[in-house]
Amino acid sequence: MKSFITLLIFILPLVGISDDLRRVVDLRGEWRFSIGDNPRWANPDFDDHNWEKIFVPSPWENEGFSGFDGYAWYRITIDLRGLSENNLYLVLGYIDDVDQVFLNGEMIGFSGSFPPRFYTAYQSFRRYRIPPELLNKDGKNVIAVRVYDTVLDGGIIKGDVGIYTNRNEPEKTLLIEGLWRFREGDNERWKENDYDISDWEYMMVPSFWKSMKHSRLEGVIWYKKEFVLPPQLQEESMLMLVLGKIDDFDHTYLNGVLIGSTNDGKPLGYSNSWHQYRVYPIPNELLNRKGKNIISVRVKDIGGNAGIYEGPLGIVPFSNYRQLLNARDY
C-alpha cells in the first residue's frame, strides 16, 4: 500500500486544472518583471512602474532574458471590485524552479526551496488558496511572485494562470489548506495556544513531509494553524474539522484540547491509518466563534512518506462535510 503513496508524490505534480475549478479572473497577459532579489518588492506600495513588462505565462528566455539564471520577481495589480465568489485559489501553473507568492504583502504559498538549501519544484503545479482576510474585494490587490531558476527555462512558464473558485465546494466552508507552521520533535506543551511558535518553519499543507526535504522520515512532527470563523459559520451549532489524510497517526487538538485521534496500532505494511480521512466534531464549548482559534496536530510516522498529505482541509457544518470530501480530487 505504501508503494502507491511513494508513486503519488511524483504523479501529483503533473495534475493541472480540474473540472471542478472555474476561472473568475484571468491573469494571463502583461506583468511587471525585474531581475534581482529584494524583500521590499513584496510590498503592495512598492513603485514598480519602471520595471520591464513581460508576458505570463512564458519562459523569461522567450521574453528577452535569454540565458538568465538566478532571482527575479513578477508583480501584477488587479482590481477585484464586483467579485462575489468565496473560497478562491491563485493558480500560477508551472514555475521553474522555486517560488514564493505574496498577496498584498503577505506570503500565501511557496514551492521548492531557495538557496542555500535549494531544491527544484519545476514539476509542481502551483495552486495556492487565497486567505479571504488578505483579499481586498473593494479595490486593488497586488500579487508578487519571487522566483529562482538554475538552468534552462525560468519563470512562470506555462498554465492557465488566474484566480479560480471551486463550484462543488459547500458555500459554508472555511478552507484551512495552505501555510501552516511545523516543527520536528515532540513536546506536549506544543498543543497549547500560548506556546510561542514564531521560530517554527512554514509548510504547505497538504503535502508530504518528505517534499520539504526533511530526510528523517520516522518520528513525530507537530503542525499548527490559526483561524477565525467567517460570519457564515459563526451561528452554526455543529461544526466539523476535516483534515484530509494523514500519514500515519495523529492526535488533533483545538485550543489545546484533544478532539480526535486516528491510530489503528498496526506496524508499517499492515497499518491502514494513512489512508483514512480525518473528520472530527468540534465541541461547541471549545470554539471561539468571533476570535482566534488554533488547531494543533501531532503526527507520528512509522516509515515511508509522512505528514498531512492529502486534502481537503476545512471547517464545515455537519450537514456539509461529505460534500466537502467529494468536492475535488487531490
Short mmCIF file of C-alpha atoms in Angstrom, two decimals:
data_model
loop_
_atom_site.label_atom_id
_atom_site.label_comp_id
_atom_site.label_asym_id
_atom_site.label_seq_id
_atom_site.Cartn_x
_atom_site.Cartn_y
_atom_site.Cartn_z
CA MET A 1 0.00 0.00 0.00
CA LYS A 2 2.74 2.46 0.87
CA SER A 3 4.35 1.89 -2.52
CA PHE A 4 1.31 3.56 -4.08
CA ILE A 5 1.87 6.65 -1.93
CA THR A 6 5.52 6.73 -2.94
CA LEU A 7 4.41 6.93 -6.55
CA LEU A 8 1.80 9.54 -5.74
CA ILE A 9 4.36 12.17 -4.76
CA PHE A 10 5.67 12.05 -8.34
CA ILE A 11 2.27 11.80 -10.00
CA LEU A 12 0.56 14.67 -8.20
CA PRO A 13 2.72 17.50 -9.62
CA LEU A 14 1.54 16.61 -13.12
CA VAL A 15 -2.10 17.34 -12.25
CA GLY A 16 -3.45 20.61 -13.60
CA ILE A 17 -6.80 22.39 -13.55
CA SER A 18 -9.62 20.05 -12.54
CA ASP A 19 -13.12 20.27 -13.96
CA ASP A 20 -14.33 21.48 -10.56
CA LEU A 21 -12.41 24.76 -10.82
CA ARG A 22 -13.83 27.79 -12.65
CA ARG A 23 -11.68 30.81 -13.51
CA VAL A 24 -13.15 34.10 -12.28
CA VAL A 25 -10.13 36.35 -13.00
CA ASP A 26 -7.84 35.81 -16.00
CA LEU A 27 -4.21 36.68 -15.14
CA ARG A 28 -2.69 35.74 -18.47
CA GLY A 29 -1.02 38.70 -20.09
CA GLU A 30 1.29 41.53 -19.14
CA TRP A 31 3.00 41.54 -15.74
CA ARG A 32 5.80 43.71 -14.34
CA PHE A 33 9.20 41.99 -14.08
CA SER A 34 12.62 42.67 -12.59
CA ILE A 35 15.83 40.67 -12.31
CA GLY A 36 17.29 40.64 -8.82
CA ASP A 37 16.03 39.99 -5.30
CA ASN A 38 14.73 42.45 -2.74
CA PRO A 39 12.18 41.66 0.02
CA ARG A 40 10.71 45.16 -0.42
CA TRP A 41 9.31 44.03 -3.77
CA ALA A 42 6.60 42.05 -1.96
CA ASN A 43 5.23 45.32 -0.51
CA PRO A 44 2.00 46.36 -2.27
CA ASP A 45 3.06 50.02 -2.00
CA PHE A 46 6.33 49.48 -3.87
CA ASP A 47 6.51 51.54 -7.09
CA ASP A 48 7.19 49.12 -9.97
CA HIS A 49 6.31 51.40 -12.90
CA ASN A 50 9.94 51.37 -14.14
CA TRP A 51 10.08 47.57 -14.26
CA GLU A 52 10.13 45.62 -17.51
CA LYS A 53 6.89 44.25 -18.95
CA ILE A 54 6.70 40.51 -19.55
CA PHE A 55 4.04 38.12 -20.82
CA VAL A 56 2.79 35.47 -18.40
CA PRO A 57 2.90 32.52 -18.81
CA SER A 58 6.07 32.16 -20.83
CA PRO A 59 9.70 31.28 -20.04
CA TRP A 60 11.53 34.55 -19.45
CA GLU A 61 14.08 33.35 -22.03
CA ASN A 62 11.34 33.90 -24.64
CA GLU A 63 10.64 37.40 -23.33
CA GLY A 64 14.05 38.98 -23.83
CA PHE A 65 16.01 37.42 -20.97
CA SER A 66 17.80 34.64 -22.81
CA GLY A 67 20.45 32.85 -20.80
CA PHE A 68 19.49 34.40 -17.47
CA ASP A 69 19.57 32.19 -14.37
CA GLY A 70 19.02 33.44 -10.85
CA TYR A 71 16.49 35.52 -8.91
CA ALA A 72 13.67 37.57 -10.42
CA TRP A 73 10.30 38.97 -9.34
CA TYR A 74 6.91 39.32 -11.03
CA ARG A 75 4.19 41.76 -9.95
CA ILE A 76 0.65 42.48 -11.08
CA THR A 77 -2.04 44.78 -9.71
CA ILE A 78 -5.67 43.74 -10.13
CA ASP A 79 -8.99 45.35 -9.21
CA LEU A 80 -11.45 42.87 -7.73
CA ARG A 81 -14.47 45.10 -7.27
CA GLY A 82 -17.58 43.11 -8.15
CA LEU A 83 -16.02 39.72 -7.36
CA SER A 84 -18.61 37.83 -5.30
CA GLU A 85 -17.14 34.32 -5.13
CA ASN A 86 -15.59 32.90 -1.94
CA ASN A 87 -13.01 30.14 -1.36
CA LEU A 88 -10.64 31.37 -4.05
CA TYR A 89 -7.40 29.93 -5.40
CA LEU A 90 -4.49 31.58 -7.19
CA VAL A 91 -3.32 29.30 -9.99
CA LEU A 92 0.14 30.04 -11.44
CA GLY A 93 0.64 26.83 -13.39
CA TYR A 94 4.26 25.70 -13.58
CA ILE A 95 7.17 27.77 -12.30
CA ASP A 96 10.82 26.90 -12.90
CA ASP A 97 12.38 26.32 -10.34
CA VAL A 98 11.33 27.78 -6.95
CA ASP A 99 8.76 30.37 -5.92
CA GLN A 100 7.27 32.34 -3.04
CA VAL A 101 3.94 34.06 -3.65
CA PHE A 102 2.66 37.16 -1.85
CA LEU A 103 -0.78 38.76 -1.84
CA ASN A 104 -0.91 42.35 -0.61
CA GLY A 105 2.44 41.86 1.11
CA GLU A 106 1.69 38.57 2.89
CA MET A 107 3.06 35.19 1.78
CA ILE A 108 0.31 32.77 0.76
CA GLY A 109 2.35 29.89 -0.66
CA PHE A 110 5.65 28.51 -1.86
CA SER A 111 7.07 25.54 -3.77
CA GLY A 112 10.62 24.21 -3.65
CA SER A 113 13.41 25.71 -1.57
CA PHE A 114 15.69 28.65 -2.26
CA PRO A 115 19.46 28.53 -1.79
CA PRO A 116 21.37 27.58 0.28
CA ARG A 117 19.05 24.55 0.74
CA PHE A 118 17.97 24.58 -2.90
CA TYR A 119 15.71 22.01 -4.44
CA THR A 120 13.61 22.43 -7.54
CA ALA A 121 9.83 22.25 -7.82
CA TYR A 122 9.64 22.78 -11.57
CA GLN A 123 7.25 19.84 -11.99
CA SER A 124 4.84 21.03 -9.27
CA PHE A 125 1.55 22.61 -10.28
CA ARG A 126 1.08 25.88 -8.36
CA ARG A 127 -2.38 26.30 -6.85
CA TYR A 128 -2.50 28.37 -3.70
CA ARG A 129 -5.50 29.09 -1.51
CA ILE A 130 -6.19 32.81 -1.13
CA PRO A 131 -6.86 33.66 2.55
CA PRO A 132 -10.06 35.75 2.48
CA GLU A 133 -8.78 38.10 5.17
CA LEU A 134 -5.97 39.23 2.83
CA LEU A 135 -8.20 39.96 -0.15
CA ASN A 136 -9.50 43.43 -0.95
CA LYS A 137 -12.77 42.95 -2.85
CA ASP A 138 -13.37 46.69 -2.85
CA GLY A 139 -10.39 47.68 -4.95
CA LYS A 140 -6.80 46.92 -5.85
CA ASN A 141 -4.75 43.87 -4.92
CA VAL A 142 -1.07 43.22 -5.63
CA ILE A 143 0.29 39.77 -6.40
CA ALA A 144 4.08 39.44 -6.18
CA VAL A 145 5.99 36.29 -7.13
CA ARG A 146 9.61 35.68 -6.16
CA VAL A 147 11.33 33.13 -8.44
CA TYR A 148 14.70 31.42 -8.51
CA ASP A 149 15.90 29.47 -11.56
CA THR A 150 19.05 27.43 -12.08
CA VAL A 151 19.35 26.28 -15.70
CA LEU A 152 17.34 26.20 -18.93
CA ASP A 153 13.84 27.77 -18.83
CA GLY A 154 12.96 30.08 -15.97
CA GLY A 155 9.93 31.87 -14.57
CA ILE A 156 6.18 31.34 -14.77
CA ILE A 157 6.47 29.13 -17.81
CA LYS A 158 3.03 27.63 -18.58
CA GLY A 159 -0.51 27.08 -17.34
CA ASP A 160 -3.97 28.66 -17.23
CA VAL A 161 -2.96 31.45 -14.88
CA GLY A 162 -5.75 33.08 -12.93
CA ILE A 163 -7.95 33.21 -9.85
CA TYR A 164 -10.33 30.29 -9.55
CA THR A 165 -13.24 29.10 -7.44
CA ASN A 166 -14.44 25.55 -6.87
CA ARG A 167 -18.03 25.19 -7.97
CA ASN A 168 -18.57 21.99 -5.95
CA GLU A 169 -17.37 23.11 -2.51
CA PRO A 170 -20.11 23.83 0.05
CA GLU A 171 -20.92 27.51 0.32
CA LYS A 172 -20.46 27.43 4.10
CA THR A 173 -16.83 26.34 4.18
CA LEU A 174 -13.70 27.75 5.76
CA LEU A 175 -10.74 26.25 3.91
CA ILE A 176 -7.63 25.82 6.03
CA GLU A 177 -5.15 24.47 3.49
CA GLY A 178 -2.07 26.49 2.66
CA LEU A 179 0.61 27.78 5.03
CA TRP A 180 0.88 26.01 8.37
CA ARG A 181 3.63 26.14 11.00
CA PHE A 182 5.51 22.94 11.79
CA ARG A 183 8.29 21.58 13.95
CA GLU A 184 10.01 18.22 14.23
CA GLY A 185 10.21 16.64 17.66
CA ASP A 186 7.72 16.08 20.43
CA ASN A 187 6.60 18.25 23.32
CA GLU A 188 3.15 18.11 24.91
CA ARG A 189 3.27 21.86 25.56
CA TRP A 190 3.18 22.50 21.82
CA LYS A 191 -0.58 21.87 21.81
CA GLU A 192 -1.20 24.97 23.93
CA ASN A 193 -2.44 28.16 22.30
CA ASP A 194 0.01 30.37 24.16
CA TYR A 195 3.12 28.44 23.12
CA ASP A 196 5.44 30.69 21.07
CA ILE A 197 5.85 29.27 17.54
CA SER A 198 7.49 32.30 15.94
CA ASP A 199 10.63 30.26 15.21
CA TRP A 200 8.73 27.31 13.67
CA GLU A 201 9.10 26.71 9.94
CA TYR A 202 6.34 27.04 7.36
CA MET A 203 4.95 24.08 5.47
CA MET A 204 2.42 23.91 2.65
CA VAL A 205 -0.49 21.71 3.71
CA PRO A 206 -1.44 19.32 2.25
CA SER A 207 1.95 17.99 1.21
CA PHE A 208 4.29 15.18 2.12
CA TRP A 209 6.73 15.83 4.92
CA LYS A 210 9.35 14.43 2.53
CA SER A 211 8.59 17.16 -0.01
CA MET A 212 10.06 19.70 2.42
CA LYS A 213 13.45 17.92 2.17
CA HIS A 214 13.34 16.57 5.70
CA SER A 215 15.27 13.34 5.42
CA ARG A 216 14.34 11.78 8.76
CA LEU A 217 11.01 10.20 7.89
CA GLU A 218 10.27 8.27 11.04
CA GLY A 219 9.30 10.15 14.18
CA VAL A 220 7.00 12.95 15.29
CA ILE A 221 6.15 16.31 13.77
CA TRP A 222 3.71 18.95 15.02
CA TYR A 223 1.57 21.24 12.89
CA LYS A 224 -0.25 24.40 14.00
CA LYS A 225 -2.80 26.58 12.22
CA GLU A 226 -4.67 29.67 13.40
CA PHE A 227 -8.14 30.52 12.10
CA VAL A 228 -11.07 32.85 12.70
CA LEU A 229 -14.58 31.71 11.80
CA PRO A 230 -16.19 33.70 8.97
CA PRO A 231 -19.63 35.21 9.66
CA GLN A 232 -21.47 32.48 7.74
CA LEU A 233 -20.19 29.84 10.18
CA GLN A 234 -20.43 31.71 13.48
CA GLU A 235 -24.06 30.71 14.11
CA GLU A 236 -23.73 27.04 13.09
CA SER A 237 -24.41 24.74 16.04
CA MET A 238 -22.33 21.73 14.92
CA LEU A 239 -19.11 22.17 13.00
CA MET A 240 -16.71 19.54 11.72
CA LEU A 241 -12.94 19.74 11.28
CA VAL A 242 -11.84 18.00 8.07
CA LEU A 243 -8.09 17.31 7.89
CA GLY A 244 -7.94 15.08 4.81
CA LYS A 245 -5.49 12.18 5.07
CA ILE A 246 -2.52 11.93 7.42
CA ASP A 247 0.41 9.52 7.24
CA ASP A 248 0.44 7.77 9.70
CA PHE A 249 -1.12 8.52 13.14
CA ASP A 250 -2.43 11.77 14.62
CA HIS A 251 -3.64 13.46 17.79
CA THR A 252 -5.61 16.58 16.89
CA TYR A 253 -6.25 19.44 19.32
CA LEU A 254 -8.42 22.56 19.18
CA ASN A 255 -7.41 25.37 21.51
CA GLY A 256 -5.29 22.91 23.50
CA VAL A 257 -7.93 20.19 23.94
CA LEU A 258 -7.88 16.81 22.19
CA ILE A 259 -10.82 16.48 19.77
CA GLY A 260 -9.79 13.45 17.70
CA SER A 261 -7.20 10.78 17.06
CA THR A 262 -6.60 8.06 14.46
CA ASN A 263 -4.24 5.15 15.19
CA ASP A 264 -5.00 1.55 14.32
CA GLY A 265 -1.91 0.44 16.26
CA LYS A 266 -0.54 -1.66 13.41
CA PRO A 267 3.07 -1.61 12.12
CA LEU A 268 4.37 -0.45 8.75
CA GLY A 269 2.98 -2.59 5.95
CA TYR A 270 -0.13 -3.51 7.92
CA SER A 271 -1.44 -0.16 9.15
CA ASN A 272 -4.23 1.47 7.16
CA SER A 273 -4.45 4.70 9.18
CA TRP A 274 -2.57 6.65 6.49
CA HIS A 275 -5.48 6.08 4.07
CA GLN A 276 -8.31 7.24 6.38
CA TYR A 277 -9.93 10.67 6.16
CA ARG A 278 -9.73 12.64 9.39
CA VAL A 279 -13.11 14.17 10.22
CA TYR A 280 -13.56 15.29 13.84
CA PRO A 281 -16.55 17.02 15.50
CA ILE A 282 -15.72 20.38 17.08
CA PRO A 283 -17.17 20.72 20.60
CA ASN A 284 -19.15 23.95 20.84
CA GLU A 285 -17.68 24.85 24.22
CA LEU A 286 -14.12 24.86 22.80
CA LEU A 287 -14.78 27.18 19.90
CA ASN A 288 -14.14 30.90 19.98
CA ARG A 289 -16.77 31.90 17.46
CA LYS A 290 -15.67 35.51 16.97
CA GLY A 291 -11.96 35.35 17.70
CA LYS A 292 -8.76 33.36 17.28
CA ASN A 293 -8.69 29.57 17.34
CA ILE A 294 -5.66 27.29 16.95
CA ILE A 295 -5.51 23.76 15.56
CA SER A 296 -2.55 21.65 16.72
CA VAL A 297 -1.85 18.28 15.13
CA ARG A 298 0.71 15.80 16.43
CA VAL A 299 1.69 13.39 13.62
CA LYS A 300 3.65 10.19 14.20
CA ASP A 301 5.19 8.48 11.19
CA ILE A 302 6.19 4.80 11.16
CA GLY A 303 8.05 4.78 7.83
CA GLY A 304 7.87 5.83 4.19
CA ASN A 305 6.14 9.12 3.40
CA ALA A 306 4.67 11.25 6.16
CA GLY A 307 2.52 14.24 7.05
CA ILE A 308 -0.85 15.82 6.28
CA TYR A 309 -0.51 14.82 2.67
CA GLU A 310 -3.95 14.97 1.04
CA GLY A 311 -6.96 17.27 1.36
CA PRO A 312 -9.48 18.60 1.57
CA LEU A 313 -8.91 20.61 4.73
CA GLY A 314 -11.68 22.78 6.08
CA ILE A 315 -14.25 23.62 8.72
CA VAL A 316 -17.85 22.97 7.67
CA PRO A 317 -21.29 22.34 9.19
CA PHE A 318 -22.02 18.68 9.91
CA SER A 319 -24.55 18.62 7.06
CA ASN A 320 -21.87 19.62 4.52
CA TYR A 321 -18.75 17.66 5.39
CA ARG A 322 -19.43 14.81 2.95
CA GLN A 323 -19.92 17.35 0.17
CA LEU A 324 -16.51 18.84 1.01
CA LEU A 325 -14.87 15.39 0.93
CA ASN A 326 -16.32 14.81 -2.53
CA ALA A 327 -15.67 18.32 -3.86
CA ARG A 328 -12.40 17.63 -5.69
CA ASP A 329 -9.64 15.19 -6.45
CA TYR A 330 -6.23 15.56 -4.79
#
